[in-house]
Structures are given as C-alpha cells and as structure tokens.
Tab-separated table of C-alpha atoms in Angstrom:
chain	number	residue	atom	x	y	z
A	27	MET	CA	-13.482	-63.611	38.534
A	28	GLU	CA	-13.117	-60.026	38.785
A	29	THR	CA	-11.112	-58.068	41.236
A	30	VAL	CA	-12.887	-56.487	44.588
A	31	TRP	CA	-10.261	-55.088	46.409
A	32	THR	CA	-6.630	-54.704	46.118
A	33	GLY	CA	-3.931	-53.688	49.215
A	34	THR	CA	-1.393	-54.552	51.210
A	35	LEU	CA	-2.269	-57.748	54.068
A	36	LYS	CA	-2.106	-56.396	57.512
A	37	LYS	CA	-4.539	-58.027	60.539
A	38	MET	CA	-7.985	-58.905	59.771
A	39	GLY	CA	-10.550	-56.028	61.527
A	40	VAL	CA	-13.054	-58.033	63.500
A	41	GLU	CA	-16.269	-57.076	64.775
A	42	ALA	CA	-17.984	-59.064	68.210
A	43	ALA	CA	-21.072	-59.455	66.520
A	44	ASP	CA	-23.002	-63.010	66.044
A	45	PRO	CA	-21.187	-64.067	64.115
A	46	VAL	CA	-17.825	-62.293	64.002
A	47	GLN	CA	-17.555	-60.258	60.856
A	48	TYR	CA	-14.152	-59.744	59.330
A	49	ARG	CA	-12.976	-57.274	57.059
A	50	LEU	CA	-9.466	-56.737	55.235
A	51	ARG	CA	-7.755	-53.735	56.001
A	52	ASP	CA	-4.648	-52.373	54.308
A	53	GLY	CA	-1.626	-51.962	55.289
A	54	TRP	CA	0.362	-49.621	53.729
A	55	PHE	CA	2.283	-47.091	55.746
A	56	GLU	CA	0.902	-44.206	54.859
A	57	ALA	CA	-2.687	-44.155	56.055
A	58	GLU	CA	-3.887	-41.665	53.255
A	59	LYS	CA	-2.788	-44.001	50.768
A	60	ARG	CA	-4.606	-47.074	51.915
A	61	ALA	CA	-7.653	-48.668	50.262
A	62	ALA	CA	-11.120	-48.736	51.967
A	63	ASP	CA	-11.660	-51.563	54.179
A	64	HIS	CA	-13.307	-54.909	52.194
A	65	PRO	CA	-15.881	-57.075	54.330
A	66	LEU	CA	-15.120	-60.600	53.610
A	67	ASN	CA	-18.463	-62.668	55.714
A	68	ALA	CA	-20.139	-61.624	51.939
A	69	HIS	CA	-18.029	-63.917	50.079
A	70	LEU	CA	-18.479	-67.118	52.684
A	71	GLY	CA	-19.814	-70.137	50.325
A	72	SER	CA	-18.775	-68.652	47.226
A	73	PRO	CA	-14.713	-68.648	45.063
A	74	LEU	CA	-12.248	-65.845	46.116
A	75	THR	CA	-8.851	-65.566	45.133
A	76	ILE	CA	-5.670	-63.751	46.645
A	77	ARG	CA	-3.217	-63.195	44.239
A	78	PHE	CA	0.063	-62.074	45.395
A	79	LYS	CA	1.333	-59.236	43.178
A	80	GLY	CA	5.137	-59.272	43.868
A	81	ASP	CA	6.035	-56.551	46.060
A	82	ILE	CA	6.266	-56.735	49.993
A	83	ASN	CA	6.510	-53.182	52.160
A	84	CYS	CA	7.168	-52.791	55.354
A	85	THR	CA	4.330	-51.599	57.519
A	86	ALA	CA	6.065	-49.420	59.579
A	87	CYS	CA	8.415	-47.640	57.076
A	88	GLY	CA	7.109	-48.792	53.433
A	89	ARG	CA	10.646	-49.772	52.409
A	90	LYS	CA	10.523	-52.900	50.041
A	91	THR	CA	11.501	-56.052	51.269
A	92	LYS	CA	12.665	-59.676	50.198
A	93	LYS	CA	10.929	-60.903	53.951
A	94	THR	CA	9.198	-59.581	57.024
A	95	PHE	CA	9.539	-59.754	60.193
A	96	GLY	CA	6.456	-59.650	63.113
A	97	GLN	CA	4.031	-58.002	61.893
A	98	GLY	CA	5.034	-56.520	58.963
A	99	PHE	CA	8.564	-55.083	59.544
A	100	CYS	CA	11.643	-54.910	57.371
A	101	PHE	CA	14.968	-56.310	58.801
A	102	PRO	CA	16.151	-52.748	59.969
A	103	CYS	CA	12.613	-51.811	61.302
A	104	SER	CA	12.255	-54.898	63.846
A	105	GLN	CA	15.550	-53.992	64.714
A	106	SER	CA	14.570	-50.634	65.897
A	107	ARG	CA	11.022	-50.600	66.829
A	108	ALA	CA	9.518	-50.424	70.140
A	109	GLU	CA	6.601	-52.782	68.841
A	110	ALA	CA	9.088	-55.119	67.773
A	111	ASP	CA	11.026	-55.914	70.602
A	112	ILE	CA	11.241	-59.337	72.055
A	113	CYS	CA	9.165	-57.719	75.019
A	114	ILE	CA	6.368	-57.484	72.928
A	115	VAL	CA	6.330	-61.121	72.048
A	116	ARG	CA	7.914	-62.088	75.933
A	117	PRO	CA	6.634	-59.070	78.157
A	118	GLU	CA	8.379	-61.248	80.934
A	119	LEU	CA	11.528	-59.523	79.411
A	120	CYS	CA	10.685	-56.016	79.953
A	121	HIS	CA	13.888	-54.000	79.750
A	122	HIS	CA	12.745	-50.621	80.108
A	123	GLY	CA	14.862	-48.831	82.687
A	124	GLU	CA	17.988	-50.595	82.241
A	125	PRO	CA	20.669	-48.445	81.644
A	126	GLY	CA	22.608	-50.335	79.159
A	127	ASN	CA	19.447	-51.757	77.045
A	128	PRO	CA	16.560	-49.104	77.543
A	129	CYS	CA	13.426	-49.010	75.918
A	130	ARG	CA	13.641	-48.554	72.016
A	131	ASP	CA	10.779	-45.580	72.441
A	132	GLU	CA	10.021	-44.521	75.321
A	133	GLU	CA	6.392	-42.674	74.283
A	134	PHE	CA	5.541	-46.259	72.814
A	135	ALA	CA	6.474	-47.448	76.337
A	136	GLN	CA	4.051	-45.220	78.180
A	137	SER	CA	1.359	-45.161	76.019
A	138	GLN	CA	0.599	-49.231	75.203
A	139	CYS	CA	2.801	-50.834	77.567
A	140	PHE	CA	2.361	-49.033	81.113
A	141	GLN	CA	-1.014	-49.250	81.024
A	142	PRO	CA	-3.882	-51.263	82.550
A	143	HIS	CA	-4.022	-54.806	81.515
A	144	LEU	CA	-5.896	-58.435	81.732
A	145	LEU	CA	-4.598	-61.289	82.104
A	146	TYR	CA	-7.299	-63.888	80.943
A	147	CYS	CA	-8.800	-67.891	80.203
A	148	SER	CA	-9.806	-68.641	77.035
A	149	LEU	CA	-11.248	-71.547	74.939
A	150	THR	CA	-9.210	-71.912	71.878
A	151	SER	CA	-7.540	-75.153	71.160
A	152	GLY	CA	-8.188	-75.848	74.822
A	153	VAL	CA	-7.830	-73.522	77.998
A	154	LYS	CA	-5.469	-71.506	77.908
A	155	VAL	CA	-4.128	-68.333	79.953
A	156	GLY	CA	-3.400	-64.846	77.902
A	157	ILE	CA	-2.733	-61.383	78.588
A	158	THR	CA	-3.955	-58.002	76.490
A	159	ARG	CA	-4.377	-54.573	76.992
A	160	LEU	CA	-7.788	-53.478	77.667
A	161	PRO	CA	-8.622	-51.854	74.991
A	162	ASN	CA	-7.762	-54.899	73.024
A	163	VAL	CA	-10.985	-56.646	74.507
A	164	PRO	CA	-12.840	-58.583	72.922
A	165	SER	CA	-10.696	-58.417	69.409
A	166	ARG	CA	-7.657	-59.617	70.845
A	167	TRP	CA	-9.535	-62.948	71.702
A	168	ILE	CA	-11.030	-63.549	68.142
A	169	ASP	CA	-7.692	-62.893	66.991
A	170	GLN	CA	-6.883	-66.357	68.756
A	171	GLY	CA	-9.968	-68.118	67.772
A	172	ALA	CA	-10.908	-68.218	71.126
A	173	THR	CA	-14.840	-69.175	71.416
A	174	ALA	CA	-15.051	-68.456	75.104
A	175	ALA	CA	-13.198	-65.664	77.690
A	176	ILE	CA	-13.171	-64.852	80.877
A	177	PRO	CA	-11.223	-61.553	82.451
A	178	VAL	CA	-9.535	-62.941	86.142
A	179	ALA	CA	-7.405	-59.913	86.985
A	180	LYS	CA	-6.248	-56.394	85.844
A	181	LEU	CA	-2.589	-55.594	86.247
A	182	PRO	CA	-1.296	-52.122	86.262
A	183	ASP	CA	1.338	-53.046	82.973
A	184	ARG	CA	2.579	-55.054	80.509
A	185	ARG	CA	5.315	-56.437	82.720
A	186	ALA	CA	3.427	-57.232	85.685
A	187	VAL	CA	0.699	-58.816	84.090
A	188	GLY	CA	3.489	-60.579	81.863
A	189	LEU	CA	5.432	-62.222	84.979
A	190	VAL	CA	2.090	-63.409	86.269
A	191	GLU	CA	1.347	-64.758	83.229
A	192	LYS	CA	4.897	-66.958	83.145
A	193	ARG	CA	4.531	-68.128	86.306
A	194	LEU	CA	1.255	-69.662	85.920
A	195	SER	CA	2.788	-71.265	82.749
A	196	ASP	CA	5.553	-72.573	84.276
A	197	ALA	CA	3.449	-73.833	87.062
A	198	GLY	CA	1.050	-76.113	84.395
A	199	HIS	CA	-1.373	-73.742	82.915
A	200	GLN	CA	-1.493	-73.851	79.030
A	201	ASP	CA	-0.540	-70.549	77.313
A	202	LYS	CA	0.061	-71.283	73.915
A	203	THR	CA	-2.975	-72.794	70.737
A	204	HIS	CA	-2.567	-75.618	69.352
A	205	TRP	CA	-3.536	-74.025	65.834
A	206	THR	CA	-4.833	-76.981	63.568
A	207	ARG	CA	-7.135	-77.791	66.558
A	208	MET	CA	-8.587	-74.492	66.648
A	209	LEU	CA	-9.122	-74.220	62.921
A	210	LYS	CA	-11.220	-77.900	62.906
A	211	GLY	CA	-12.524	-76.636	66.102
A	212	GLU	CA	-11.746	-79.398	67.788
A	213	VAL	CA	-12.406	-78.951	72.032
A	214	PRO	CA	-10.819	-81.745	74.518
A	215	GLU	CA	-14.065	-83.318	76.014
A	216	ASP	CA	-12.496	-82.579	79.299
A	217	ALA	CA	-12.160	-78.687	78.570
A	218	ASP	CA	-13.913	-76.310	81.278
A	219	LEU	CA	-13.158	-72.735	80.770
A	220	ALA	CA	-15.079	-71.861	84.347
A	221	ALA	CA	-12.601	-74.635	86.701
A	222	SER	CA	-9.980	-73.224	84.939
A	223	ALA	CA	-10.404	-70.128	85.296
A	224	ALA	CA	-11.422	-70.484	88.669
A	225	ARG	CA	-8.073	-72.694	89.615
A	226	VAL	CA	-6.219	-69.586	88.214
A	227	VAL	CA	-7.754	-67.456	90.880
A	228	ALA	CA	-7.112	-69.939	93.204
A	229	GLN	CA	-3.468	-69.605	92.032
A	230	LEU	CA	-3.142	-65.835	92.314
A	231	GLU	CA	-4.610	-65.836	95.867
A	232	GLU	CA	-2.172	-67.970	96.693
A	233	TRP	CA	0.645	-65.712	95.196
A	234	GLY	CA	-1.182	-62.660	97.058
A	235	VAL	CA	-1.511	-61.186	93.839
A	236	GLU	CA	-3.457	-57.773	93.387
A	237	GLY	CA	-6.161	-56.897	90.649
A	238	ILE	CA	-7.906	-60.423	90.627
A	239	LEU	CA	-11.248	-59.061	89.717
A	240	SER	CA	-14.693	-59.995	91.349
A	241	GLU	CA	-16.653	-62.428	90.740
A	242	LEU	CA	-19.167	-60.429	89.213
A	243	GLU	CA	-16.368	-59.103	86.498
A	244	ARG	CA	-15.403	-62.492	85.835
A	245	LEU	CA	-17.730	-62.495	83.466
A	246	GLU	CA	-17.747	-65.309	80.225
A	247	HIS	CA	-17.734	-63.972	76.675
A	248	ARG	CA	-18.915	-66.146	74.218
A	249	PHE	CA	-17.914	-65.643	70.290
A	250	THR	CA	-19.322	-67.723	67.292
A	251	TYR	CA	-17.633	-68.109	63.674
A	252	PRO	CA	-18.915	-67.437	60.214
A	253	VAL	CA	-18.101	-70.958	59.165
A	254	ILE	CA	-19.658	-73.333	57.079
A	255	GLU	CA	-17.516	-76.386	56.896
A	256	TRP	CA	-14.582	-77.274	59.519
A	257	PRO	CA	-11.772	-78.843	57.464
A	258	THR	CA	-10.772	-82.431	58.464
A	259	LYS	CA	-7.034	-81.788	57.504
A	260	VAL	CA	-5.550	-78.486	57.549
A	261	LYS	CA	-3.310	-77.494	54.457
A	262	SER	CA	-1.834	-73.982	55.079
A	263	PHE	CA	-1.286	-71.763	51.653
A	264	ASN	CA	2.447	-70.193	51.182
A	265	LEU	CA	2.563	-66.914	48.894
A	266	ASP	CA	5.765	-67.167	48.757
A	267	ARG	CA	5.584	-70.654	47.118
A	268	ASP	CA	1.854	-70.279	45.177
A	269	PRO	CA	1.329	-66.234	44.608
A	270	GLU	CA	-2.150	-67.557	44.035
A	271	VAL	CA	-4.556	-69.299	46.454
A	272	GLY	CA	-7.771	-69.581	47.282
A	273	GLY	CA	-10.994	-71.315	46.382
A	274	LEU	CA	-14.195	-72.345	47.818
A	275	LEU	CA	-14.281	-70.143	51.259
A	276	GLU	CA	-15.647	-71.943	53.867
A	277	GLY	CA	-15.227	-70.134	57.111
A	278	ILE	CA	-13.020	-67.682	58.840
A	279	LYS	CA	-11.490	-68.124	62.611
A	280	GLY	CA	-8.485	-66.307	64.267
A	281	GLN	CA	-6.914	-64.787	61.716
A	282	TYR	CA	-6.992	-67.012	59.502
A	283	LEU	CA	-9.649	-67.747	55.920
A	284	ILE	CA	-10.881	-71.599	55.426
A	285	PHE	CA	-11.036	-72.426	52.200
A	286	ASP	CA	-12.150	-76.019	50.370
A	287	ARG	CA	-8.080	-76.629	49.611
A	288	GLY	CA	-6.328	-75.478	52.519
A	289	VAL	CA	-5.943	-72.393	55.078
A	290	ILE	CA	-4.246	-69.097	55.062
A	291	ASN	CA	-3.183	-66.956	58.007
A	292	VAL	CA	-3.591	-63.575	57.050
A	293	ARG	CA	-1.704	-61.766	59.628
A	294	LYS	CA	1.663	-63.806	58.954
A	295	TYR	CA	1.500	-61.774	55.471
A	296	SER	CA	1.344	-58.525	56.220
A	297	GLY	CA	3.055	-56.571	54.060
A	298	TYR	CA	2.060	-58.351	51.329
A	299	ARG	CA	0.396	-56.678	48.331
A	300	VAL	CA	-2.517	-58.777	46.731
A	301	GLU	CA	-5.767	-58.519	44.560
A	302	ILE	CA	-8.693	-60.567	45.793
A	303	LEU	CA	-10.814	-61.919	43.372
A	304	ALA	CA	-14.228	-63.367	43.149
C-alpha cells in the first residue's frame, strides 16, 4: 500500500450526486497549508488504511492537544469560540442579549445564527425532525445519513427554529438518529416520511407558527449512498486505542466510512493528523 493523502481530519465534503460523492478535506487551521481534497468513492471495494500519526491539533487555532472538544477544538477554544457554545447543539438555549451571559462573538451571531433556518423532517434510522441554515441544504441531510428529507418551514433565525424543534420534540416527534440502524440501512416498516411531515405541518398550524412552506415547496429530496455491503454488526474503530484502522472499504454514509471490519466516524476525529494508504 502507498500513501495517497496526508492531512488533518475534519468533516468530509459531500456532493449530492447519485450516489453521494465524498471527499476528504484537510482541517488544518491555516487554509494556505491545507492538503488538497481527496475523492473517496473511487476507493470503494478496495483496501484502505487510516494511520493516525499521533498529533492532534485544534482546528481553530492549531494548538497541540491531547483531546478535542466539539468539532476538533482544544479546551480553550471550546470555552471561547461561538461555534463551540452550547446553543450550537441546543439552539433553544441561545443566550444572545443576556447581560450577564452575552454571545461569544456578535459577528458570528449575525452571520450564522440570525439568518433564515429550515425546519425539516428526514428519514435516517426512522423519521426525525431537524433544523439547518439554508446554505447547508442538502449537505446537512447527507451528513446525517438521511435517505430522504422534506423541508416544512422557514424561520427567521436559529433561536426561533430551535424553540419550535424543541416544542416538537417535547410533543413526541423524534429528533435523534439511531446511528447503528442508520449504518445498517435499517428503516422501520411503519416509517412514512410524507405522512410524518404532514403531521408536523398540522402541529405547526395548530400552534400558529409562521413560516410554514407551501405544499409546492415541501418537496421530498432523496439520496443514495455509495454502499456495496451493509454491515450486519456495527463495530466502531477508535484511533486513540488503535492508531491504524481500515480494511476493505464497503461503503460511505453520513460521516462514516464503512469497512468490512468496522466503521469510523470521520467527523469525530477532527483535528487528528492522519495518513491514508491505498
């Protein structure tokens, strides 16, 4: 085997083709020093090895760290950067404007959070509700491993859409993905995305939520993934315990590489310096 790419892991790049096209992207904090993207679909059906080189660097500041937080941040950045704040994961907890707990970065808030967001229903391991910024469509759905998605409403900002999502969750609408079922390609027999989206719309109308999309705008988007063989059992590789993992690459779905001997969530290891051999 020979080295085909060396770089710092981050979330894989995606293209909504048929099937979805994936590429490795370098997460090094200095853009001018990043390695070029490396297409992955061509490796399907062939041996591929990921070799962790032992270095972990914060994707925001480059600081060496023994452990990353969030999407590859060192501890100081996890405590100071707006994109690592709790409201990114739980937008209903947005504290913008609170005198004693102001936003970490006003520019980030205005460019990222106070922009139109979509509320959607997607089919991953089952039907779930979710939210995303408009520019993240359809990559957000692909990152979650959704085989289909229907946008249902557009709200003015992240806090507004997060509050609606939380209310739907409290009302019994699923908002999480069972990742092992998603990787096995398992979908419950009673999963009906269109019917679920209709129930969400009816609930939003009952609550008087503004921004519900018209029927013509609530189009279903479908995705197929480059998978040769679905795993019957899902075993996760861990680069901290085993610095060299891989095998025969049998598929890619969500942010996971699926090998004949296990799977790895590439996004989880953001900041890890690796070598890819094929």
